[in-house]
Tab-separated table of C-alpha atoms and ligand atoms in Angstrom:
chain	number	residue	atom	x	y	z
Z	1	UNK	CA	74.429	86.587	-19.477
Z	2	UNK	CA	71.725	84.460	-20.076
Z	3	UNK	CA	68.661	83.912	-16.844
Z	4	UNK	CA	66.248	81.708	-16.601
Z	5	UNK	CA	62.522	82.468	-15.660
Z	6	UNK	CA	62.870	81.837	-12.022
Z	7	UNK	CA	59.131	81.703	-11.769
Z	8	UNK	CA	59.642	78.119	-12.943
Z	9	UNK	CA	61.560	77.817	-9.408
Z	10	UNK	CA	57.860	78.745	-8.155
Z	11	UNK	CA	56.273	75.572	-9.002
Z	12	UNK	CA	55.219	73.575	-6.253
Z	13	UNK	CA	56.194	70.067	-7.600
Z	14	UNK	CA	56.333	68.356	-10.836
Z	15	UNK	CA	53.526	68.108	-13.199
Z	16	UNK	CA	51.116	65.711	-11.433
Z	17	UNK	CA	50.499	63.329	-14.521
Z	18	UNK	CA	53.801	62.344	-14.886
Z	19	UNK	CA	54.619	61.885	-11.349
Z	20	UNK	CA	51.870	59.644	-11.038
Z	21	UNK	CA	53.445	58.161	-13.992
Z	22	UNK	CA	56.726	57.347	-12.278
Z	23	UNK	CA	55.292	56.134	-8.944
Z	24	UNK	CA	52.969	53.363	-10.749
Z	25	UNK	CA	56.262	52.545	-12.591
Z	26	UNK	CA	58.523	52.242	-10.047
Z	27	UNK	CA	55.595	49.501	-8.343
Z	28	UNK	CA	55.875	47.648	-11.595
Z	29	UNK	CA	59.941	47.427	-11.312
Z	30	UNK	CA	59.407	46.426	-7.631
Z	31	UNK	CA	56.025	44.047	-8.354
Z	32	UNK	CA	57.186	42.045	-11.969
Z	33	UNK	CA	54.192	40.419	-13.623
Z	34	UNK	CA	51.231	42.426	-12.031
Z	35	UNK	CA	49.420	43.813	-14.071
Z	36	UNK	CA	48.630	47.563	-13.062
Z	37	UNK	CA	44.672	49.034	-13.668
Z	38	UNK	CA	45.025	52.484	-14.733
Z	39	UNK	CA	42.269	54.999	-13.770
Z	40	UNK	CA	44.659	57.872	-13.480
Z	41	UNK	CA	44.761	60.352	-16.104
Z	42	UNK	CA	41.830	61.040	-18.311
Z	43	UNK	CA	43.078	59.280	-21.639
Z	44	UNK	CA	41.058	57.796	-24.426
Z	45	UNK	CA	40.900	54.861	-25.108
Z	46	UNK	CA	38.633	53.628	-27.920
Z	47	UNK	CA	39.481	53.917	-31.324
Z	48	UNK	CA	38.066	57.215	-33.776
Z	49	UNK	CA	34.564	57.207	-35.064
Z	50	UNK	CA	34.832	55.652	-38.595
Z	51	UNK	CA	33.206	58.699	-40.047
Z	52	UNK	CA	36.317	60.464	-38.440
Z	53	UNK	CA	38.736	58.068	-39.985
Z	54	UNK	CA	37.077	58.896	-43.073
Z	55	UNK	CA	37.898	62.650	-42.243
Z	56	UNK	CA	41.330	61.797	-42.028
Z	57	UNK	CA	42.225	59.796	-44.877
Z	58	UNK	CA	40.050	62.662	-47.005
Z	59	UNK	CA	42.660	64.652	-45.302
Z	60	UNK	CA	45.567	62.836	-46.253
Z	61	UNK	CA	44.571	62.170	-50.018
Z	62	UNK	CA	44.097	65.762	-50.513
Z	63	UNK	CA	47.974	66.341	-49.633
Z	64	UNK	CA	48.836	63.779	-52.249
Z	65	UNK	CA	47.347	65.717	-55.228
Z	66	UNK	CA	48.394	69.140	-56.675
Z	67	UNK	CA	44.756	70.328	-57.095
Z	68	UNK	CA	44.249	69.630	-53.358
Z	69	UNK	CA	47.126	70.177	-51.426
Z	70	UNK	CA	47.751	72.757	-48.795
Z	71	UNK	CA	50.547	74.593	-46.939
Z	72	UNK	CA	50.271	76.621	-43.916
Z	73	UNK	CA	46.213	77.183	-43.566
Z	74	UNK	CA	45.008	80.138	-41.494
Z	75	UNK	CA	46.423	80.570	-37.811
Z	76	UNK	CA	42.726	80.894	-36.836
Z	77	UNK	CA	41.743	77.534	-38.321
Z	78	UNK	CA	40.014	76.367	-41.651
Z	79	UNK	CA	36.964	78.260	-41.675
Z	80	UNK	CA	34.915	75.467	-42.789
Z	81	UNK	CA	35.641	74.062	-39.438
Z	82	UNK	CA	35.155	77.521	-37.501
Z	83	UNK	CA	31.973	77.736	-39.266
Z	84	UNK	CA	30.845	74.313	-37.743
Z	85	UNK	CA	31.642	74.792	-34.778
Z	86	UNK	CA	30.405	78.016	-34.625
Z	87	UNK	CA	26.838	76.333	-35.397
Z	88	UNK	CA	27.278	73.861	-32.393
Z	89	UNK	CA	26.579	76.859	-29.869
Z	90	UNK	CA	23.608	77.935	-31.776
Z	91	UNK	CA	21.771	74.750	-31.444
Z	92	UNK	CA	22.611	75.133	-27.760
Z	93	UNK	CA	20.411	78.796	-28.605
Z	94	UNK	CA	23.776	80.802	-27.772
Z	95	UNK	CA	25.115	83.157	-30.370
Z	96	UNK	CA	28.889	82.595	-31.456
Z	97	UNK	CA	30.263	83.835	-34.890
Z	98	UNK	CA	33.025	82.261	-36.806
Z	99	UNK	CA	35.019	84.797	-36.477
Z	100	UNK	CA	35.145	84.235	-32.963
Z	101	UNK	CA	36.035	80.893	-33.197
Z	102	UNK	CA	39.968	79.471	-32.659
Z	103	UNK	CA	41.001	76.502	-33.733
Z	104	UNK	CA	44.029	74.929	-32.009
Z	105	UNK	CA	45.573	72.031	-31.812
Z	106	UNK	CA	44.405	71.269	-28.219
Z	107	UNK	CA	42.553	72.326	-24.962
Z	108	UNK	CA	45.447	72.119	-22.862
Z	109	UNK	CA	47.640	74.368	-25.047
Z	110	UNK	CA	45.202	77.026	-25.369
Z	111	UNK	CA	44.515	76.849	-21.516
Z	112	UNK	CA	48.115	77.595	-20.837
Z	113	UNK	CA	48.672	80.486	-23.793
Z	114	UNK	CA	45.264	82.659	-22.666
Z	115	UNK	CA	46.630	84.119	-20.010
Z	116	UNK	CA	49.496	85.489	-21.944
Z	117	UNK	CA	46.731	87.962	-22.934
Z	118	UNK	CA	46.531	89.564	-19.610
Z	119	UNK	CA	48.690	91.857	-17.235
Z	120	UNK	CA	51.180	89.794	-15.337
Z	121	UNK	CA	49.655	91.934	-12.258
Z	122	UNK	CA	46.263	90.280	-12.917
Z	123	UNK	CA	44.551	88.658	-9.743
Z	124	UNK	CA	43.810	85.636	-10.552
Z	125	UNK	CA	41.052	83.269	-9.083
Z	126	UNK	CA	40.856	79.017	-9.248
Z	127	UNK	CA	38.772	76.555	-7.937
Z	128	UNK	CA	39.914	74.253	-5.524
Z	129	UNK	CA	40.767	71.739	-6.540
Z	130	UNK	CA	41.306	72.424	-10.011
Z	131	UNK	CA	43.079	71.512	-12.798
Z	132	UNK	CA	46.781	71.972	-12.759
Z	133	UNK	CA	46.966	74.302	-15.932
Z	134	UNK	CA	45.765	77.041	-14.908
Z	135	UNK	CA	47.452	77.247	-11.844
Z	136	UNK	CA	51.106	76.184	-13.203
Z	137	UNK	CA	50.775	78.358	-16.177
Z	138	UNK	CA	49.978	81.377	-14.034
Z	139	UNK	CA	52.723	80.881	-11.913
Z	140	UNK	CA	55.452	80.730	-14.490
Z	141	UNK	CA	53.762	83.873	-15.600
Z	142	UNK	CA	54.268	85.494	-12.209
Z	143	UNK	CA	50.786	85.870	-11.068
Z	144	UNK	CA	51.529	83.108	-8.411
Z	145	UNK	CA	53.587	85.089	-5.620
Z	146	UNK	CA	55.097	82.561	-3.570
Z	147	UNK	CA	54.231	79.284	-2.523
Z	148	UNK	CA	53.379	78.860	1.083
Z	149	UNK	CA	54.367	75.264	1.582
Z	150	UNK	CA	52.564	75.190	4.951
Z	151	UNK	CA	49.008	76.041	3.320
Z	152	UNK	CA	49.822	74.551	0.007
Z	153	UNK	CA	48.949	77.305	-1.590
Z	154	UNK	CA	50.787	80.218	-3.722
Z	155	UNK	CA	49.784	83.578	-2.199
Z	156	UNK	CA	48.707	85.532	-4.819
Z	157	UNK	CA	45.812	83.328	-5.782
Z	158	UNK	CA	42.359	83.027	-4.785
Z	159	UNK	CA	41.483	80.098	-3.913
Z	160	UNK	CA	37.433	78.654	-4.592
Z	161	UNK	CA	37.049	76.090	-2.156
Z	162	UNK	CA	34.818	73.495	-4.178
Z	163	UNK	CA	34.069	70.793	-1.204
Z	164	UNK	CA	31.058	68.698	-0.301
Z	165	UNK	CA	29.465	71.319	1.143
Z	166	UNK	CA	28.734	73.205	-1.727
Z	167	UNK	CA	28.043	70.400	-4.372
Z	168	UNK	CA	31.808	70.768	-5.573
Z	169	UNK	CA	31.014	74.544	-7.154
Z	170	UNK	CA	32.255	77.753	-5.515
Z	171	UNK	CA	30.622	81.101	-4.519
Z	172	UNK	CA	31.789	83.836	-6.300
Z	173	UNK	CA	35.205	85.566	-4.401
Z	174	UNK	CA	34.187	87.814	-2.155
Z	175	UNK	CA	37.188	90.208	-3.249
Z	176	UNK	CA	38.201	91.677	-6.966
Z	177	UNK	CA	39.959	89.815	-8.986
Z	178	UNK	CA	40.425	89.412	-12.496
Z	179	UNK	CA	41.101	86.376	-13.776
Z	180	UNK	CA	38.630	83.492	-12.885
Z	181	UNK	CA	38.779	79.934	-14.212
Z	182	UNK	CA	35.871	77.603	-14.193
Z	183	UNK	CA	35.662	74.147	-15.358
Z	184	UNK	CA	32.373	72.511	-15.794
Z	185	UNK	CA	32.049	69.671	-16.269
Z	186	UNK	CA	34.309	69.950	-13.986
Z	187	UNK	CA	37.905	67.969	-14.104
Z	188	UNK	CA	38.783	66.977	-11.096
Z	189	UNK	CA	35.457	66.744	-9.473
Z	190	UNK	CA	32.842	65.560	-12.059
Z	191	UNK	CA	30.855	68.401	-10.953
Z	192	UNK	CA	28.528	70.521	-13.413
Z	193	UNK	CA	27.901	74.368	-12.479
Z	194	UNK	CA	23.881	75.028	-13.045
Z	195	UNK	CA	22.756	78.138	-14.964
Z	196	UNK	CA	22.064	79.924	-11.933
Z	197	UNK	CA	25.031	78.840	-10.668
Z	198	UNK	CA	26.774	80.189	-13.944
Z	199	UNK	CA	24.748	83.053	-13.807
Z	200	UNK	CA	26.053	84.667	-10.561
Z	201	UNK	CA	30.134	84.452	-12.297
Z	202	UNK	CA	28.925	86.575	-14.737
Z	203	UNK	CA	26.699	89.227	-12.718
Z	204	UNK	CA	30.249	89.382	-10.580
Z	205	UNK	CA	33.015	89.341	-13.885
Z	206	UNK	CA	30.661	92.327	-15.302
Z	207	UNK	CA	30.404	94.382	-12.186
Z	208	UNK	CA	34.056	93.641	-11.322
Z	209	UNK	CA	35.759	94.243	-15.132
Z	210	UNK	CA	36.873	90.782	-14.943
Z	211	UNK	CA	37.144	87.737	-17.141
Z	212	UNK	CA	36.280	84.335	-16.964
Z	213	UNK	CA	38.479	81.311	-18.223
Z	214	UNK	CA	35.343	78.714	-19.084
Z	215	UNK	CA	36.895	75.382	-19.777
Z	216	UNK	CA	33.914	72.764	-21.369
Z	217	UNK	CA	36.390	70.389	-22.568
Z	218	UNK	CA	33.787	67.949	-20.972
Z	219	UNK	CA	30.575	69.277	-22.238
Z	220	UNK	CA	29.522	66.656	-24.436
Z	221	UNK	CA	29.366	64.081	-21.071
Z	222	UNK	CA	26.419	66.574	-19.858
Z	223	UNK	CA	23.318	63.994	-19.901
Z	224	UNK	CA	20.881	66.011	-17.772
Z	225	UNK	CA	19.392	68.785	-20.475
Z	226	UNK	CA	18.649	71.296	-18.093
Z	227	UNK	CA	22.660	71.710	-17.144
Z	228	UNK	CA	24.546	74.791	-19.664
Z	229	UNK	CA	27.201	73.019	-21.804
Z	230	UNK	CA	28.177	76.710	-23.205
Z	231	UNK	CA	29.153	79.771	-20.892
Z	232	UNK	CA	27.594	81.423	-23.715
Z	233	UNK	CA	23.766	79.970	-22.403
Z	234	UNK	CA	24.241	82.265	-19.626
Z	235	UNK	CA	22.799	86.297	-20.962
Z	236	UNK	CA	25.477	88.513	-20.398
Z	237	UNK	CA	28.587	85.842	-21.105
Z	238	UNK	CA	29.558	87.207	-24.636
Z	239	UNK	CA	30.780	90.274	-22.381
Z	240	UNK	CA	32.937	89.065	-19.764
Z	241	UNK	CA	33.703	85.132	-21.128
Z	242	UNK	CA	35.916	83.519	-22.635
Z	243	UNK	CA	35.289	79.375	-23.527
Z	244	UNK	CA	38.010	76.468	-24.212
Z	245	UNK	CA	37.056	73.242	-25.999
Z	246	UNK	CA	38.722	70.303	-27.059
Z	247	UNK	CA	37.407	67.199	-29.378
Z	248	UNK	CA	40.276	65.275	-27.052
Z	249	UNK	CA	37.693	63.347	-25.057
Z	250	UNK	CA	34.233	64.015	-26.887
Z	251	UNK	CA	35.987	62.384	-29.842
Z	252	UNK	CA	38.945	60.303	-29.283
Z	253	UNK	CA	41.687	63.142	-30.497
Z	254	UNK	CA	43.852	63.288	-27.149
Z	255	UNK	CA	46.736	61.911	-29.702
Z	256	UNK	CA	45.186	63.689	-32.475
Z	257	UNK	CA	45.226	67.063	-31.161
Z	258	UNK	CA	42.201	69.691	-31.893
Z	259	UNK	CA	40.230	72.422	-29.489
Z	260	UNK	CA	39.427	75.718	-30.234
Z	261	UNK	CA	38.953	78.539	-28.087
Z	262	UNK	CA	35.999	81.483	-28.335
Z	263	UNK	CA	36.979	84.616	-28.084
Z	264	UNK	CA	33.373	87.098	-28.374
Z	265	UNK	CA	34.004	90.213	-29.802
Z	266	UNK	CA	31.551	91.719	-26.737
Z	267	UNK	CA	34.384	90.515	-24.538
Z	268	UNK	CA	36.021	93.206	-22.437
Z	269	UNK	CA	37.819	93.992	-19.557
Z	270	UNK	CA	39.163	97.137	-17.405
Z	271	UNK	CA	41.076	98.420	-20.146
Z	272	UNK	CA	40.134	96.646	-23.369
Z	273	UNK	CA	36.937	97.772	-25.165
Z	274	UNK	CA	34.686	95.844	-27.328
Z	275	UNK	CA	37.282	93.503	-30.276
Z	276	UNK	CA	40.324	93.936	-28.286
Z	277	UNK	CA	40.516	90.642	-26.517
Z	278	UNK	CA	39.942	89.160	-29.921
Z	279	UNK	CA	42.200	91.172	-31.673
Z	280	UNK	CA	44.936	90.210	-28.995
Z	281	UNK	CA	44.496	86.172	-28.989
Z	282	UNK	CA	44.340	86.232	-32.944
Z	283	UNK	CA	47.958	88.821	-32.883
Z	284	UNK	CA	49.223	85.891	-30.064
Z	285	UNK	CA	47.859	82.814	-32.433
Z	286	UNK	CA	49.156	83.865	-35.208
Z	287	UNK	CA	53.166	84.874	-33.746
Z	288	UNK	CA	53.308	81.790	-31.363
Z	289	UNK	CA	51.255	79.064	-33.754
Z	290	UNK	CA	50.726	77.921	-38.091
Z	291	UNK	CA	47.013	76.608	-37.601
Z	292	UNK	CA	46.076	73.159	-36.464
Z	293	UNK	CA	47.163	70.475	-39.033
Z	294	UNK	CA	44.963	70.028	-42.163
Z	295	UNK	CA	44.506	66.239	-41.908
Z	296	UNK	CA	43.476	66.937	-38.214
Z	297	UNK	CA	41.421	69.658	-39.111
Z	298	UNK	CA	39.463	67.426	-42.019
Z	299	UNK	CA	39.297	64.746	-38.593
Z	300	UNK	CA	37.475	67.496	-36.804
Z	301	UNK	CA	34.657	68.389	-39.678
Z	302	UNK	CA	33.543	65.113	-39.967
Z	303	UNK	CA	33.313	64.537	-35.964
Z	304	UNK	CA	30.839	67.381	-35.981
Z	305	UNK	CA	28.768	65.901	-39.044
Z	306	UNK	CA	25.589	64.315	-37.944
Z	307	UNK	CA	26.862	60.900	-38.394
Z	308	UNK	CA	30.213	61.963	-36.959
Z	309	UNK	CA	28.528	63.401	-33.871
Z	310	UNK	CA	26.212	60.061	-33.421
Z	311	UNK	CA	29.302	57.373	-33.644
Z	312	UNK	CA	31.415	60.040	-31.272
Z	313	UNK	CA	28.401	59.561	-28.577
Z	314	UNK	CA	28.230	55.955	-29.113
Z	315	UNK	CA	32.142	56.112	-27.717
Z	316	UNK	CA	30.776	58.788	-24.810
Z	317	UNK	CA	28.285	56.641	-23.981
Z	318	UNK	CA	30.793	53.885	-23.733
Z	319	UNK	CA	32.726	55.857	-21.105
Z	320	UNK	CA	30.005	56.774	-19.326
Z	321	UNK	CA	28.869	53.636	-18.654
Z	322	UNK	CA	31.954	52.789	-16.856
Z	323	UNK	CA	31.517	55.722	-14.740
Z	324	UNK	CA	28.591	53.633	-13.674
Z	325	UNK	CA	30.214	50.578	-13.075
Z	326	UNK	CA	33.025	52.338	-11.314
Z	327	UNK	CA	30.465	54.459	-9.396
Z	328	UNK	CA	28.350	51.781	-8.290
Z	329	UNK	CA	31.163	49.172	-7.377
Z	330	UNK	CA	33.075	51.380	-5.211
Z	331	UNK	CA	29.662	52.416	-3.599
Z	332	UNK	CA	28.790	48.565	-2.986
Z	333	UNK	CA	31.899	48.848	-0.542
Z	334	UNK	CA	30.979	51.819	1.163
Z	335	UNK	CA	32.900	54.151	-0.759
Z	336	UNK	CA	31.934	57.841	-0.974
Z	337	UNK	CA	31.388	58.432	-4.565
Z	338	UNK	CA	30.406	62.015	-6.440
Z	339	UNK	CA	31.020	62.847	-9.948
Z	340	UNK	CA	30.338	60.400	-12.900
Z	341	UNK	CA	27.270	61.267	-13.519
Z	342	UNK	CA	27.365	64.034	-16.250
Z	343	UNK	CA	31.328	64.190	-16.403
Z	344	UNK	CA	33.614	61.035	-16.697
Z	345	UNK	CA	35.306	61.542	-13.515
Z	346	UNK	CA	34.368	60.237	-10.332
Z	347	UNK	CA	35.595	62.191	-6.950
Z	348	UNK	CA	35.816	59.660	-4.071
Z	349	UNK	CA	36.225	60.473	-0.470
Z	350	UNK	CA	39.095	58.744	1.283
Z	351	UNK	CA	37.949	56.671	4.009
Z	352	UNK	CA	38.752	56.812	7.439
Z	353	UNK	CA	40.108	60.219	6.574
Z	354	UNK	CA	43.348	59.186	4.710
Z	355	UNK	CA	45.625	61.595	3.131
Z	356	UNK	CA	44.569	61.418	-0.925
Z	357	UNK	CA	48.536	59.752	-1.430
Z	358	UNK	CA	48.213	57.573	1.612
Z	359	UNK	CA	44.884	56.102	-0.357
Z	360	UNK	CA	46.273	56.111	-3.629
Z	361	UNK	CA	49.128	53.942	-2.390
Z	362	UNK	CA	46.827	52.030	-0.704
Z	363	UNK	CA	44.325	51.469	-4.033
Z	364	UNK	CA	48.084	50.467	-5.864
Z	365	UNK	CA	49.675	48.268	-3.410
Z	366	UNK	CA	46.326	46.331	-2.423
Z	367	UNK	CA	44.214	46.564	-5.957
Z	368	UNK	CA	47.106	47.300	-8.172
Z	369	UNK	CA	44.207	50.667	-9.404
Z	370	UNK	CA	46.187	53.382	-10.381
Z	371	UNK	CA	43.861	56.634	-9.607
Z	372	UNK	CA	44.661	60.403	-8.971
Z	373	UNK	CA	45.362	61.743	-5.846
Z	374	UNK	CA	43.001	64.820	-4.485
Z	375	UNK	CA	45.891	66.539	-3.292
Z	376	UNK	CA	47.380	67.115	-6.804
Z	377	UNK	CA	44.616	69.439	-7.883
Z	378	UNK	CA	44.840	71.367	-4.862
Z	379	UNK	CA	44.719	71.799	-1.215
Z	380	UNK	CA	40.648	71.338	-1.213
Z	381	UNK	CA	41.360	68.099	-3.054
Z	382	UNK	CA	42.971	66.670	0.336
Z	383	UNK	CA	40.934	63.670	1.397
Z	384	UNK	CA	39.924	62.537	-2.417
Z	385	UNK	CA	41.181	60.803	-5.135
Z	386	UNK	CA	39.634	61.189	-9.192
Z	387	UNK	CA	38.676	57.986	-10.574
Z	388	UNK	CA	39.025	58.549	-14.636
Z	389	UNK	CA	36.386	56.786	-16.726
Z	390	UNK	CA	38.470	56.533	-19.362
Z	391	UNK	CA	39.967	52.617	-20.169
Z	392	UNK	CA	38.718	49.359	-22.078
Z	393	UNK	CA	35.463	47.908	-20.741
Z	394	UNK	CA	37.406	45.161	-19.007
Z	395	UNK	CA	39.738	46.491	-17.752
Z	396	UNK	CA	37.514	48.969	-15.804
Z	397	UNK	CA	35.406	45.912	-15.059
Z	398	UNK	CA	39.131	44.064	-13.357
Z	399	UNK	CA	39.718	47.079	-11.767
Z	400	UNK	CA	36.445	47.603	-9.887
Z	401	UNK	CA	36.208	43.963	-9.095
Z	402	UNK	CA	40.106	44.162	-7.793
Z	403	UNK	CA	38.789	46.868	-5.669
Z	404	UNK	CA	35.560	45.061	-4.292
Z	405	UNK	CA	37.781	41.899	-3.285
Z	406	UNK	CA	41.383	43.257	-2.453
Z	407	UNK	CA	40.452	46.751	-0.662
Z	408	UNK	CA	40.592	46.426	3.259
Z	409	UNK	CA	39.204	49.699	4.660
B	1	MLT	C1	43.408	64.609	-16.986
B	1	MLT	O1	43.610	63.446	-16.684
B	1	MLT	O2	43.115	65.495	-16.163
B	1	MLT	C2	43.510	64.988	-18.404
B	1	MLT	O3	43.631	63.914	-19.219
B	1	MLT	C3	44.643	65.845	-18.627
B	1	MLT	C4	44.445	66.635	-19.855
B	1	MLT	O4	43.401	66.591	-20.485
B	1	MLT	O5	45.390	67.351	-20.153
C-alpha cells in the first residue's frame, strides 16, 4: 500500500506566489478592463544582454554540427563555466576552487535539494521573515514539527526575528542549532548583512558544528562597496558555509534557468570532516540531476565575460532605478519605506497598523498594485508588504503614480 509524505499535510498554506497569483486573478474576472500593476513576485523583465544572446545561439549552433555537439555534460557543470565563476569570488579577494563550484539549473532548486544533505533531526534556524524555500522544503523534510496555527509558526524551527529594530538582520540564536539560512541581500526585506554582521554567524556555526545556508542570489544589486557580496569575504566561512547563486535576476535567466551552488571542501559539520559535504552534494547532483543545459550553460559564460557582465549591469541598474522611483513615491505619501537600496526589494510598513493582506487588498482594490504581503514570508513579516523592483519602466512609473493619486490612508 502506497503513503504519501504526510509532511506535505504540514504545510501551512499554499505556495505564496501562486496564491497571490489567483487572488489578483480573480480581481481581474470581477474588475474587466483594468489593467492590474504587478509588483509582486520578483520576475525579470528586460530582455538578455546581447552578448548573452550571443552565448546562446553559440550554444545552439554547436548542437547542429557533429564536431560540436554534446550529450549529457558533467552533473557538476561545464567546467569552463565552474572555472569562471570560480574567478568571480576571487576578485571579491575570497578563495573558491572550481571544484567547489555547482552548476544548476537554478537558485531555487538548489535551495530546496541542500538540505537533503543533512539529518532529518537537524535544528534548523530562519530568519523572519524569510523566503518561503527554506522553510517549505524543511518541512516536507520533517524538520518542521507541527505548525502552531495560533503563532504561525512550525515548532521545530527557530525563528530570527528580522524587524525594524534591528535593521532587518538577526542576532545569532541564542540556542544550538544546525541549520541556519541567511539571505543577503536579503529577499523579502532588501536588507544587506555587514561583515561584522556576517562575521558573528560564523564565530557561532564554528563553535556550534553548524552550517550556514548563504543565499546571494541578489549580490550583484550590492552598490555600497563596503557591504560582503560572498559569505566567503568573511575569514573562517570556507569552514562552516555553504553559498547559493543564481544568474536569474543579475542576468535576466529566471526563464532561462542557471545558479550554482559552492560547496568548500573546508566545510564541515558535527560528523562530516573536511570533503564530505562536497562529496555528498556532488553523490546527490549527480543521482537526482544531468547538468544544466549546454545552450544555457554557453548563456551563462558569456554573462560573466567583461562585456557580458557590463550590459547585465546596465539591466541592474535599470531595476534599481525603479527601486528609486518606487522608494521615493511611496515615501512622498508618507509611506514607510526600507529596502531598495542595495537589493531590488522594497519592505514597506503598513500604515495605520493594517494586517500585510488587509493592505495588499487595499493597494489592489484602490491602485489596482499587485505587491506581496509581509505575512507570507513569515510571522515577523506581519505589518509589511515587499514591493518587487522588477517590471517595465512604465509600468513601475503607472503604478507609483496610481499609488500617489488613488491610495487613501
Ligand atoms: C520572489 O519573488 O521572491 C522570487 O522571484 C521568487 C524566486 O526567485 O523564486
Amino acid at each position: 500500500m502506497a503513503t504519501v509524505n504526510d509532511n506535505y499535510d504540514k504545510l501551512a498554506a499554499g505556495y505564496l506566489f501562486p496564491q497571490i497569483a489567483k487572488r489578483a486573478k480573480a480581481f481581474s474576472q470581477n474588475n474587466p478592463g483594468v489593467k492590474l500593476l504587478k509588483l509582486g513576485i520578483g520576475n525579470s523583465t528586460e530582455p538578455l544582454a546581447p552578448a548573452v544572446i550571443a552565448g546562446l545561439k553559440l550554444g545552439v549552433d554547436k548542437l547542429a554540427k557533429v564536431e560540436t555537439y554534446t550529450g549529457y555534460g558533467d552533473e557538476q557543470g561545464d567546467t569552463r563555466l565552474r572555472k569562471a565563476i570560480a574567478a568571480e569570488y576571487a576578485k571579491l579577494g575570497a578563495t573558491v576552487a572550481d571544484n567547489e563550484v555547482f552548476v544548476s539549473d537554478g537558485a531555487k532548486p538548489d535551495v530546496g535539494n541542500v538540505q537533503s544533505i543533512f539529518s532529518p533531526d537537524c535544528i534548523v534556524a530562519v530568519q523572519d521573515p524569510a523566503y518561503p524555500v527554506y522553510v517549505d522544503t524543511n518541512v516536507i523534510a520533517g524538520r518542521g514539527g507541527n505548525y502552531d496555527d495560533k503563532r504561525g509558526r512550525y515548532d521545530r524551527f527557530v525563528y530570527m526575528p528580522c524587524t525594524e529594530e534591528n535593521g532587518f538582520f538577526p542576532e545569532v540564536p541564542k540556542q544550538k542549532v544546525d541549520l541556519v539560512y541567511i539571505c543577503s541581500p536579503n529577499n523579502p526585506t532588501g536588507a544587506v548583512a555587514t561583515k561584522e554582521q556576517l562575521a558573528k554567524f560564523v564565530d557561532y556555526a564554528k563553535k556550534n558544528k553548524a552550517v550556514i545556508i548563504f543565499d546571494s542570489a541578489y549580490s550583484q544589486f550590492i552598490k555600497d562597496p563596503e557591504l560582503p557580496r560572498s559569505i566567503y569575504e568573511i575569514p573562517g566561512a570556507r569552514e562552516c558555509a555553504i553559498e547559493i547563486n543564481s544568474f536569474s535576476k543579475s542576468a535576466g535567466f529566471t526563464g532561462v534557468r542557471l545558479g550554482w551552488t559552492v560547496v568548500p571542501m573546508e566545510c564541515v559539520c558535527e560528523d562530516a570532516p573536511a570533503g564530505k559535504l562536497n562529496a555528498l552534494w556532488n553523490r546527490r547532483q549527480c543521482t537526482f540531476f544531468n547538468g544544466a543545459s549546454n545552450i544555457v550553460q554557453e548563456g551563462g559564460l558569456a554573462a560573466l565575460t567583461q562585456r557580458g557582465q557590463k550590459e547585465c549591469k546596465e539591466t541592474i541598474d535599470y531595476y534599481m532605478e525603479n527601486a528609486r522611483i518606487i522608494r521615493e513615491g511611496f515615501s512622498s505619501i508618507g509611506l514607510k519605506v526600507f529596502g531598495g537600496v542595495n537589493a531590488p526589494y522594497l519592505w514597506v510598513k503598513t500604515p495605520k497598523g493594517a494586517k500585510s493582506w488587509e493592505f495588499f487588498d487595499i493597494l489592489l482594490s484602490q491602485a489596482h498594485v499587485v505587491t506581496t504581503p509581509g505575512a507570507g514570508f513569515g510571522p515577523h513579516g506581519e505589518g509589511f508588504i515587499r514591493v518587487s523592483a522588477f517590471g517595465h519602466r512604465q509600468d513601475i512609473i503607472e503604478a507609483v503614480e496610481s499609488v500617489k493619486k488613488n491610495l487613501k490612508i
